[in-house]
Tab-separated table of C-alpha atoms in Angstrom:
chain	number	residue	atom	x	y	z
A	232	LEU	CA	104.043	55.923	23.073
A	233	SER	CA	104.814	57.478	19.741
A	234	GLY	CA	107.867	59.491	21.296
A	235	PRO	CA	108.440	61.441	24.558
A	236	PHE	CA	106.337	64.466	25.055
A	237	PHE	CA	106.381	67.214	27.508
A	238	VAL	CA	103.585	68.913	29.668
A	239	THR	CA	104.420	72.294	31.437
A	240	ILE	CA	102.868	73.641	34.526
A	241	SER	CA	103.048	77.057	35.691
A	242	GLY	CA	101.448	79.219	38.255
A	243	VAL	CA	101.225	79.731	42.010
A	244	THR	CA	99.652	77.465	44.757
A	245	PRO	CA	96.687	78.196	46.704
A	246	LEU	CA	99.262	78.171	49.699
A	247	SER	CA	101.620	81.190	50.555
A	248	GLN	CA	104.386	79.809	48.539
A	249	PRO	CA	104.854	80.485	44.554
A	250	LEU	CA	105.164	77.013	42.504
A	251	PRO	CA	108.184	77.318	40.059
A	252	LEU	CA	107.653	76.648	36.533
A	253	TYR	CA	108.346	72.717	36.112
A	254	THR	CA	108.477	70.713	32.894
A	255	PHE	CA	108.133	67.011	33.952
A	256	PRO	CA	108.239	64.340	31.044
A	257	LEU	CA	106.494	61.359	30.453
A	258	LEU	CA	108.925	59.213	29.031
A	259	TYR	CA	109.174	55.612	27.788
A	260	PRO	CA	112.635	54.549	27.842
A	261	GLN	CA	113.563	54.333	31.350
A	262	SER	CA	110.789	51.777	32.751
A	263	LEU	CA	111.213	53.127	36.394
A	264	PRO	CA	107.735	53.220	38.566
A	265	ILE	CA	106.525	56.354	39.574
A	266	SER	CA	105.492	55.689	43.247
A	267	PRO	CA	103.892	58.554	45.758
A	268	SER	CA	106.759	60.728	47.584
A	269	LYS	CA	109.740	59.496	45.762
A	270	GLN	CA	112.298	60.742	43.094
A	271	ILE	CA	111.184	64.270	43.880
A	272	ARG	CA	113.402	66.880	42.462
A	273	GLY	CA	112.168	70.504	43.501
A	274	LYS	CA	108.786	70.941	45.149
A	275	VAL	CA	106.095	68.575	45.936
A	276	MET	CA	102.914	69.620	43.890
A	277	SER	CA	100.644	68.065	46.373
A	278	ARG	CA	100.207	65.634	49.444
A	279	ASP	CA	98.823	62.838	47.304
A	280	PHE	CA	101.527	62.603	44.600
A	281	SER	CA	104.860	63.744	43.365
A	282	LEU	CA	106.599	63.321	39.635
A	283	PRO	CA	110.359	63.115	38.969
A	284	LEU	CA	111.270	66.734	37.718
A	285	ILE	CA	114.120	67.219	35.848
A	286	SER	CA	114.012	70.947	34.894
A	287	ARG	CA	112.478	74.356	36.501
A	288	ARG	CA	113.024	77.956	35.862
A	289	SER	CA	113.969	80.659	38.506
A	290	ARG	CA	111.110	80.961	40.872
A	291	GLN	CA	108.306	83.664	39.981
A	292	LYS	CA	106.843	86.142	42.283
A	293	PRO	CA	103.793	85.492	43.855
A	294	ARG	CA	100.640	86.923	41.859
A	295	ASN	CA	97.332	88.445	43.007
A	296	SER	CA	95.248	86.306	41.204
A	297	PHE	CA	95.603	82.317	40.905
A	298	ILE	CA	92.945	81.598	37.974
A	299	LEU	CA	95.253	81.532	34.860
A	300	PRO	CA	97.356	78.923	36.725
A	301	VAL	CA	94.737	76.767	37.647
A	302	ALA	CA	93.660	77.033	34.228
A	303	ALA	CA	96.926	76.240	32.700
A	304	LEU	CA	97.524	73.323	35.104
A	305	ALA	CA	93.812	71.763	34.028
A	306	ILE	CA	94.826	72.108	30.206
A	307	GLY	CA	98.142	70.541	30.740
A	308	MET	CA	96.487	67.221	32.852
A	309	PHE	CA	93.653	67.337	30.255
A	310	VAL	CA	96.417	66.898	27.367
A	311	ALA	CA	98.342	64.208	29.161
A	312	PHE	CA	95.467	62.491	30.116
A	313	ARG	CA	94.180	62.416	26.486
A	314	THR	CA	97.515	61.332	24.898
A	315	LEU	CA	97.939	58.688	27.613
A	316	SER	CA	94.356	57.365	26.960
A	317	SER	CA	95.244	56.803	23.308
A	318	SER	CA	98.474	54.963	23.851
A	319	SER	CA	99.427	51.635	25.605
A	320	PHE	CA	97.739	52.823	28.985
A	321	GLY	CA	94.509	52.287	27.948
A	322	ASN	CA	91.833	54.178	29.947
A	323	SER	CA	93.481	54.160	33.239
A	324	ARG	CA	93.302	57.360	35.223
A	325	LEU	CA	96.447	59.844	34.801
A	326	LEU	CA	97.554	59.942	38.268
A	327	SER	CA	96.928	55.820	39.336
A	328	THR	CA	98.544	55.138	35.999
A	329	LEU	CA	101.716	57.075	37.059
A	330	ALA	CA	101.672	56.292	40.586
A	331	ALA	CA	101.548	52.591	39.821
A	332	THR	CA	102.814	51.283	36.420
A	333	ARG	CA	105.977	50.831	34.949
A	334	VAL	CA	106.009	52.286	31.248
A	335	GLN	CA	106.489	49.462	28.562
A	336	ILE	CA	109.464	50.068	26.368
A	337	PRO	CA	108.892	49.561	22.333
A	338	SER	CA	111.468	47.179	21.494
A	339	ILE	CA	113.986	48.438	18.817
A	340	SER	CA	113.521	47.045	15.648
A	341	GLY	CA	116.380	45.442	13.599
A	342	VAL	CA	119.018	45.646	16.293
A	343	GLY	CA	120.846	42.422	16.386
A	344	SER	CA	119.717	38.824	16.234
A	345	THR	CA	118.037	39.017	19.500
A	346	ARG	CA	115.188	41.747	20.543
A	347	PHE	CA	115.250	43.091	23.972
A	348	SER	CA	111.868	44.304	25.526
A	349	ARG	CA	110.875	45.581	29.294
A	350	GLN	CA	107.400	44.340	29.838
A	351	ALA	CA	105.234	46.500	32.284
A	352	SER	CA	105.097	45.044	35.723
A	353	ALA	CA	103.767	46.471	39.007
A	354	SER	CA	106.079	43.905	41.049
A	355	PRO	CA	108.203	46.104	43.538
A	356	SER	CA	110.665	42.803	44.114
A	357	ALA	CA	110.918	42.321	40.471
A	358	HIS	CA	112.000	45.835	39.974
A	359	LYS	CA	114.236	45.916	43.013
A	360	ASN	CA	116.079	42.726	42.106
A	361	ALA	CA	116.482	43.541	38.139
A	362	PRO	CA	115.148	46.966	37.278
A	363	PHE	CA	117.065	46.914	33.948
A	364	ALA	CA	117.057	42.848	33.044
A	365	PRO	CA	115.557	42.534	29.934
A	366	VAL	CA	113.230	39.565	28.933
A	367	ARG	CA	115.452	37.964	25.852
A	368	LYS	CA	113.491	36.940	22.936
A	369	ILE	CA	114.923	35.317	19.827
A	370	LEU	CA	113.579	36.335	16.672
A	371	GLN	CA	113.804	34.865	13.189
A	372	GLN	CA	114.818	37.014	10.714
A	373	PRO	CA	113.226	37.385	7.272
A	374	GLY	CA	114.752	36.001	4.362
A	375	GLY	CA	118.507	35.142	3.871
A	376	MET	CA	119.929	38.133	5.697
A	377	ARG	CA	121.293	37.884	9.157
A	378	GLY	CA	119.433	40.469	11.311
A	379	LEU	CA	118.822	42.609	8.138
A	380	THR	CA	115.576	44.161	9.041
A	381	SER	CA	114.323	47.765	9.823
A	382	CYS	CA	116.950	50.170	11.099
A	383	ARG	CA	114.233	52.860	12.332
A	384	ALA	CA	114.424	52.817	16.152
A	385	ASN	CA	112.282	54.406	18.788
A	386	GLY	CA	114.106	57.376	20.656
A	387	LEU	CA	116.229	60.161	19.196
A	388	ASN	CA	115.693	59.869	15.719
A	389	ILE	CA	118.204	60.232	12.998
A	390	ASP	CA	116.757	63.039	10.056
A	391	LEU	CA	119.357	62.880	6.982
A	392	THR	CA	116.419	64.341	4.852
A	393	GLY	CA	117.450	66.189	1.886
A	394	LYS	CA	121.167	64.962	2.353
A	395	LYS	CA	122.903	63.089	-0.802
A	396	ALA	CA	125.180	60.220	-0.297
A	397	PHE	CA	127.266	57.922	-2.316
A	398	VAL	CA	127.980	54.651	-1.142
A	399	ALA	CA	131.163	52.651	-2.607
A	400	GLY	CA	131.385	48.873	-2.204
A	401	VAL	CA	127.610	47.730	-2.604
A	402	ALA	CA	127.912	44.532	-4.517
A	403	ASP	CA	124.754	42.385	-3.300
A	404	ASP	CA	122.300	42.848	-0.325
A	405	GLN	CA	124.490	40.692	2.316
A	406	GLY	CA	127.237	43.043	3.116
A	407	PHE	CA	127.563	46.034	5.385
A	408	ALA	CA	127.267	48.668	2.706
A	409	TRP	CA	123.877	47.524	1.943
A	410	ALA	CA	122.853	47.949	5.406
A	411	ILE	CA	124.240	51.465	5.618
A	412	SER	CA	122.629	52.455	2.494
A	413	LYS	CA	119.504	50.982	3.949
A	414	CYS	CA	119.659	52.970	7.324
A	415	LEU	CA	120.608	56.236	5.325
A	416	ILE	CA	117.809	55.666	3.179
A	417	GLU	CA	115.387	55.217	6.286
A	418	ALA	CA	116.776	58.509	7.663
A	419	GLY	CA	115.610	60.059	4.521
A	420	ALA	CA	118.988	60.403	2.378
A	421	GLU	CA	119.084	59.901	-1.317
A	422	VAL	CA	121.829	57.402	-1.941
A	423	SER	CA	123.775	56.706	-4.911
A	424	LEU	CA	125.960	53.563	-5.323
A	425	GLY	CA	129.283	52.681	-6.796
A	426	ILE	CA	129.521	49.170	-7.689
A	427	TRP	CA	132.655	47.251	-8.912
A	428	VAL	CA	132.271	47.305	-12.588
A	429	PRO	CA	132.621	43.212	-13.082
A	430	ALA	CA	129.423	43.063	-10.561
A	431	LEU	CA	127.546	46.094	-11.727
A	432	GLY	CA	125.664	43.907	-14.485
A	433	ILE	CA	124.586	41.012	-11.882
A	434	PHE	CA	123.264	43.466	-9.472
A	435	LYS	CA	120.953	45.192	-11.706
A	436	LYS	CA	119.789	41.676	-12.733
A	437	SER	CA	119.021	41.129	-9.248
A	438	MET	CA	117.102	43.817	-8.543
A	439	GLN	CA	115.028	43.868	-11.793
A	440	MET	CA	114.553	40.127	-10.847
A	441	GLY	CA	113.319	41.174	-7.367
A	442	LYS	CA	116.132	38.796	-5.805
A	443	PHE	CA	116.938	41.775	-3.221
A	444	ASP	CA	113.101	42.386	-2.706
A	445	GLU	CA	112.983	41.331	0.796
A	446	SER	CA	115.993	43.085	1.796
A	447	ARG	CA	114.869	45.939	0.156
A	448	LYS	CA	111.916	46.519	2.343
A	449	LEU	CA	111.840	49.523	4.634
A	450	SER	CA	109.879	50.135	7.769
A	451	ASP	CA	106.665	51.545	6.302
A	452	GLY	CA	106.594	48.688	3.890
A	453	SER	CA	107.909	50.350	0.551
A	454	LEU	CA	110.905	48.805	-1.283
A	455	MET	CA	113.944	51.223	-0.882
A	456	ASP	CA	115.485	52.279	-4.214
A	457	PHE	CA	119.049	54.174	-5.170
A	458	LYS	CA	119.208	57.560	-7.342
A	459	HIS	CA	121.986	56.403	-9.389
A	460	LEU	CA	124.041	53.569	-10.108
A	461	TYR	CA	127.872	54.143	-10.881
A	462	PRO	CA	130.324	51.473	-12.169
A	463	LEU	CA	133.572	52.447	-10.179
A	464	ASP	CA	136.558	50.863	-9.756
A	465	ALA	CA	138.626	52.691	-6.936
A	466	VAL	CA	142.043	50.956	-7.762
A	467	PHE	CA	142.197	53.714	-10.855
A	468	ASP	CA	142.624	57.350	-10.028
A	469	LYS	CA	142.250	58.690	-13.609
A	470	PRO	CA	141.504	56.860	-17.449
A	471	GLU	CA	145.446	57.165	-18.004
A	472	ASP	CA	146.147	54.692	-14.839
A	473	VAL	CA	143.864	52.174	-16.435
A	474	PRO	CA	146.345	49.265	-18.030
A	475	GLU	CA	145.375	48.038	-21.578
A	476	GLU	CA	144.562	44.448	-20.321
A	477	ILE	CA	141.869	46.139	-18.314
A	478	MET	CA	140.594	48.288	-20.786
A	479	ASN	CA	140.166	45.200	-23.171
A	480	ASN	CA	138.902	43.076	-20.504
A	481	LYS	CA	135.388	41.761	-21.493
A	482	ARG	CA	134.162	42.029	-18.074
A	483	TYR	CA	134.519	45.885	-18.217
A	484	ALA	CA	133.002	45.999	-21.467
A	485	GLY	CA	130.063	48.400	-22.111
A	486	ASN	CA	131.198	50.779	-19.314
A	487	SER	CA	132.950	53.964	-19.179
A	488	ASP	CA	133.995	56.656	-16.915
A	489	TRP	CA	134.492	54.252	-13.906
A	490	THR	CA	137.927	55.328	-12.439
A	491	VAL	CA	137.564	57.556	-9.386
A	492	SER	CA	137.980	60.962	-10.741
A	493	GLU	CA	135.524	60.075	-13.406
A	494	VAL	CA	132.758	58.895	-11.024
A	495	ALA	CA	133.232	62.148	-8.951
A	496	LYS	CA	132.620	64.314	-12.017
A	497	LEU	CA	129.650	62.263	-13.216
A	498	ILE	CA	128.034	62.715	-9.585
A	499	GLU	CA	128.716	66.435	-9.295
A	500	LYS	CA	127.031	66.465	-12.797
A	501	ASP	CA	124.097	64.638	-11.908
A	502	ILE	CA	123.409	65.423	-8.286
A	503	GLY	CA	125.721	68.299	-7.288
A	504	LYS	CA	127.151	68.415	-3.938
A	505	VAL	CA	127.603	65.559	-1.552
A	506	ASP	CA	126.589	65.203	2.134
A	507	ILE	CA	127.698	61.431	3.050
A	508	LEU	CA	130.616	59.633	1.504
A	509	VAL	CA	131.049	55.569	2.203
A	510	HIS	CA	133.897	53.879	1.432
A	511	SER	CA	133.205	50.142	1.652
A	512	LEU	CA	136.056	48.627	-0.607
A	513	ALA	CA	138.832	46.032	0.086
A	514	ASN	CA	140.138	43.470	-2.036
A	515	GLY	CA	143.275	41.447	-1.057
A	516	PRO	CA	144.310	38.916	-4.384
A	517	GLU	CA	146.437	36.931	-2.318
A	518	VAL	CA	144.511	37.125	1.208
A	519	LYS	CA	144.880	33.222	1.943
A	520	LYS	CA	148.570	33.492	1.797
A	521	PRO	CA	150.479	33.949	4.881
A	522	LEU	CA	152.255	37.441	4.860
A	523	LEU	CA	155.804	35.262	5.004
A	524	GLU	CA	154.419	34.043	1.506
A	525	THR	CA	152.854	37.223	0.048
A	526	SER	CA	154.626	38.870	-3.021
A	527	ARG	CA	155.039	42.653	-3.397
A	528	GLN	CA	152.574	42.627	-6.166
A	529	GLY	CA	149.872	41.127	-4.051
A	530	TYR	CA	150.770	43.386	-0.959
A	531	LEU	CA	150.799	46.479	-3.018
A	532	ALA	CA	147.502	45.566	-4.497
A	533	ALA	CA	145.713	44.869	-1.073
A	534	GLN	CA	146.888	48.450	-0.124
A	535	SER	CA	145.998	50.114	-3.158
A	536	ALA	CA	142.281	48.656	-3.214
A	537	SER	CA	141.800	48.590	0.561
A	538	ALA	CA	143.738	51.539	1.928
A	539	TYR	CA	144.972	54.249	-0.746
A	540	SER	CA	141.399	53.880	-2.302
A	541	LEU	CA	140.113	55.923	0.601
A	542	VAL	CA	142.532	58.770	0.057
A	543	SER	CA	141.805	59.017	-3.601
A	544	MET	CA	138.169	59.116	-2.929
A	545	VAL	CA	138.385	61.852	-0.350
A	546	GLN	CA	140.943	63.924	-2.724
A	547	ASN	CA	138.281	63.489	-5.621
A	548	PHE	CA	135.007	64.117	-3.729
A	549	GLY	CA	136.165	66.427	-0.801
A	550	PRO	CA	135.940	69.668	-3.238
A	551	MET	CA	132.269	68.766	-4.020
A	552	MET	CA	131.106	67.992	-0.462
A	553	SER	CA	129.165	70.081	1.715
A	554	GLU	CA	130.681	71.897	4.515
A	555	GLY	CA	129.779	69.668	7.572
A	556	GLY	CA	129.487	66.644	5.188
A	557	SER	CA	131.019	63.153	6.602
A	558	VAL	CA	132.963	60.130	5.345
A	559	ILE	CA	133.271	56.707	6.990
A	560	SER	CA	135.095	53.467	5.976
A	561	LEU	CA	135.089	50.246	7.239
A	562	THR	CA	138.203	48.180	8.881
A	563	TYR	CA	139.038	45.111	10.941
A	564	ASP	CA	140.899	44.239	13.977
A	565	ALA	CA	143.568	42.377	12.232
A	566	SER	CA	144.970	46.202	12.136
A	567	ASN	CA	146.382	45.645	15.215
A	568	LYS	CA	145.832	41.971	16.482
A	569	VAL	CA	147.210	38.947	14.716
A	570	ILE	CA	144.244	37.358	12.794
A	571	PRO	CA	145.971	33.908	11.255
A	572	GLY	CA	144.278	33.503	7.797
A	573	TYR	CA	144.061	37.191	7.378
A	574	GLY	CA	146.942	37.309	4.962
A	575	GLY	CA	148.322	38.953	1.713
A	576	GLY	CA	149.215	42.095	3.329
A	577	MET	CA	145.456	42.796	4.133
A	578	SER	CA	146.020	43.122	7.916
A	579	SER	CA	148.663	45.933	6.809
A	580	ALA	CA	146.213	47.324	4.585
A	581	LYS	CA	143.421	48.266	7.110
A	582	ALA	CA	146.567	49.442	9.747
A	583	ALA	CA	146.886	51.784	6.637
A	584	LEU	CA	143.502	52.505	6.503
A	585	GLU	CA	142.867	53.412	10.042
A	586	SER	CA	146.141	55.510	10.191
A	587	ASP	CA	144.872	57.667	7.074
A	588	THR	CA	141.455	58.050	8.831
A	589	ARG	CA	143.372	59.927	11.308
A	590	VAL	CA	145.501	61.951	8.895
A	591	LEU	CA	142.551	62.450	6.809
A	592	ALA	CA	140.299	63.908	9.447
A	593	TYR	CA	142.790	66.637	9.787
A	594	GLU	CA	143.929	67.288	6.458
A	595	ALA	CA	140.204	67.084	5.325
A	596	GLY	CA	138.921	68.764	8.390
A	597	GLN	CA	141.055	71.760	7.741
A	598	LYS	CA	140.392	72.042	3.664
A	599	PHE	CA	136.910	70.919	3.507
A	600	LYS	CA	135.592	71.231	6.624
A	601	ILE	CA	134.140	67.707	6.822
A	602	ARG	CA	134.524	64.570	8.738
A	603	VAL	CA	136.512	60.987	8.824
A	604	ASN	CA	135.791	58.220	10.634
A	605	THR	CA	135.903	54.455	10.500
A	606	ILE	CA	134.034	51.298	11.689
A	607	SER	CA	135.902	48.488	12.755
A	608	ALA	CA	133.345	45.717	12.350
A	609	GLY	CA	133.267	42.102	13.802
A	610	PRO	CA	132.620	39.131	11.678
A	611	LEU	CA	129.965	38.855	9.490
A	612	GLY	CA	129.136	35.995	7.070
A	613	SER	CA	128.938	38.093	3.705
A	614	ARG	CA	129.631	36.806	0.442
A	615	ALA	CA	133.314	39.039	0.491
A	616	ALA	CA	134.011	37.675	4.000
A	617	ARG	CA	133.790	34.150	2.660
A	618	ALA	CA	136.870	35.068	0.309
A	619	ILE	CA	139.084	34.233	3.147
A	620	GLY	CA	137.569	30.874	3.686
A	621	PHE	CA	137.110	30.178	7.380
A	622	ILE	CA	134.437	33.055	8.205
A	623	GLU	CA	132.144	30.676	10.051
A	624	LYS	CA	134.787	29.734	12.498
A	625	VAL	CA	135.643	33.386	13.033
A	626	ILE	CA	131.822	33.920	13.512
A	627	ASN	CA	131.454	31.252	16.083
A	628	TYR	CA	134.568	32.438	17.847
A	629	SER	CA	133.148	35.837	18.474
A	630	TYR	CA	129.809	34.204	19.503
A	631	ASN	CA	132.171	32.413	22.541
A	632	ASN	CA	134.051	34.752	23.499
A	633	ALA	CA	132.618	38.490	22.832
A	634	PRO	CA	130.980	40.224	26.030
A	635	ILE	CA	128.160	40.108	24.148
A	636	GLU	CA	127.048	36.677	23.203
A	637	LYS	CA	125.283	36.992	19.949
A	638	GLU	CA	125.864	37.301	16.196
A	639	LEU	CA	126.632	40.329	14.881
A	640	THR	CA	124.452	41.907	12.358
A	641	ALA	CA	125.042	44.510	9.394
A	642	MET	CA	122.610	46.404	10.462
A	643	GLU	CA	124.012	46.942	13.864
A	644	VAL	CA	126.953	48.555	11.533
A	645	GLY	CA	124.438	50.180	9.387
A	646	GLN	CA	122.694	52.174	12.494
A	647	THR	CA	126.232	53.093	13.842
A	648	ALA	CA	127.568	54.623	10.406
A	649	ALA	CA	124.024	56.503	10.084
A	650	PHE	CA	124.810	57.905	13.569
A	651	LEU	CA	128.169	58.645	12.520
A	652	LEU	CA	127.369	60.538	9.262
A	653	SER	CA	124.806	62.554	10.816
A	654	PRO	CA	124.734	65.795	12.741
A	655	LEU	CA	124.411	64.112	15.764
A	656	ALA	CA	128.178	62.869	15.723
A	657	SER	CA	129.139	66.416	14.534
A	658	GLY	CA	132.056	66.483	17.175
A	659	ILE	CA	133.177	62.863	16.384
A	660	THR	CA	136.240	62.783	13.574
A	661	GLY	CA	139.099	60.439	12.981
A	662	GLN	CA	137.951	57.770	15.385
A	663	THR	CA	138.153	54.041	14.810
A	664	ILE	CA	134.920	53.033	16.146
A	665	TYR	CA	134.360	49.178	17.237
A	666	VAL	CA	131.040	47.513	16.041
A	667	ASP	CA	131.664	43.616	17.472
A	668	ASN	CA	129.988	42.856	20.352
A	669	GLY	CA	133.062	44.213	22.458
A	670	LEU	CA	135.198	41.361	21.254
A	671	SER	CA	137.950	43.850	20.671
A	672	THR	CA	138.093	44.255	24.404
A	673	MET	CA	139.009	40.494	25.041
A	674	GLY	CA	142.586	39.475	25.874
A	675	LEU	CA	141.715	35.584	26.648
A	676	ALA	CA	139.915	33.340	24.569
A	677	MET	CA	137.183	31.875	27.004
A	678	ASP	CA	136.813	28.723	25.055
A	679	SER	CA	140.398	27.846	24.450
A	680	PRO	CA	141.075	24.063	25.580
A	681	SER	CA	143.803	25.106	27.493
A	682	LEU	CA	141.429	26.896	30.209
A	683	ALA	CA	139.425	23.451	30.393
A	684	THR	CA	142.112	21.715	31.644
A	685	ALA	CA	143.698	24.436	33.777
A	686	GLU	CA	143.141	24.402	37.404
A	687	GLU	CA	141.387	27.024	39.230
A	688	PRO	CA	143.529	29.725	41.048
A	689	GLU	CA	143.156	29.447	44.887
A	690	LYS	CA	140.743	32.031	46.255
A	691	VAL	CA	142.523	34.674	48.136
A	692	GLY	CA	140.973	35.030	51.757
A	693	ALA	CA	139.247	38.303	52.592
C-alpha cells in the first residue's frame, strides 16, 4: 500500500438496531491478523466477519428506508476492493484477505545500516510467539557513505515544501550536516549552505567533478542541489572582529562577506526569510590534549567555534526567521560524561552548547517565536570526527555496548533533525535529543575485561 486509507460506512441495518457511522483503517504498519469475531470495538457488522473499529460517531436515528445506506456500503466495499486489488494483496477477495492475511509492511529506507521488514504470514503460532519480531536483513550501502541512502520513509511524511533552510557546517558528503541537508531537501525544503571559507573551493570542485553524485541521489533518482553556497567562518561576528593575519591568509583570499552578520544579510537579500537554521559547527584546536594540558587560548577557541557560534547565529538570523521557525545544533555526550581523549575544552564547549540551547529556546522563543533544540549524536566515522584520532575505537565501543547493536548512520540523525525542524515537532523546544542507539542510557560497559573475570552473583531464591 502506498499509504493508509479509510473507508466510511454509514446507514442502518436491516435489523431493528441502527448502524452507527464507522470508520475503519486498512493500515500496513501493525502487521496484526484480522480474524473473525476478534478485536471488535463497537457493533459487529455481520455474523461472518468483524473489523477492528477505531472511531464511531453518535448513533443515528432509524430511518424508514435503507436503500441509501446499502448503496453507500456497496460503494465503500467496492473502493476498498479495487484499492487492495491493485496493491501487494493481488486479486484476493476482500473479506478473505482481511480475515486471514497479515499485511506486509514496507521496509523503511535509509534508517541505519540494517533494514527491518515484517513478512506476510498466516501462521498463528508465529504471530503468537513474536507478533512484532522483525526479520533482520543486512543491506550493503552504496558508495562510501555509512548508511546514507534515502531518508524518505513510509507512514507520516514530513512536508517542508516551500520552507527555506540554511545549514552551516557542511564540508563534504560524509557528515551529519550533509545528511540533514539531504533529508530537508527530500521533504521539499530549499537548502542553502554555509561552508568554512578554506573548504569552500574544495567543496565546489568536488561537486563539479561528480565526487558527491552517489551521495546526492534522492529517492526519486535525481541529484539534490543547493540554492546557494556561502563562505562562512562563524568564529567572527562582524568584519571588524577579523584579525589581520586571517584577512591576509591565502586560504581566505578571493572570498568576502563571510562573517556571521554578513552572511545573514546576504541570505536575507537573496532568499528573504529563513524557516530553518542548522548549526553543525565545532572546532577545538587542542582537542587531542587532556584538559590539564589545554591552554587558555585553546580552551576559549573551542568555546568560540563550538558553542558561542550558535548564540551568534541566533542573534543574527533570529530577526529574519519566520514565526514558528526552528533552530537545531549538534552536540555530543561528552557534555556530561567523561570521554578520555576528547579534550582541549571540547567537552566543556558541548556542555555550554546544551545549556545555551535551553536559554535560547526561552529567549528566542519569546522574542522571535522560534524553537531551539540540539541533537546529541552517537559516534560517526566522518572526516571531522577522525580529527580526535580514535573514532573507530569509539564506534566499536558503541556497537558492543549500546542497547541497539548496530552502527549509527548519519541518515538516522538527519531524519531526526528533519522531524525536529518540521511542524510535527511544534511543541518541542529547549531539548537535547539523543540519537545514539541508546548508548547514553548505559552505565556499565558490557565488554569490559573486568566483567569477563568477575564471578556471577548468586541467584536469589524466589
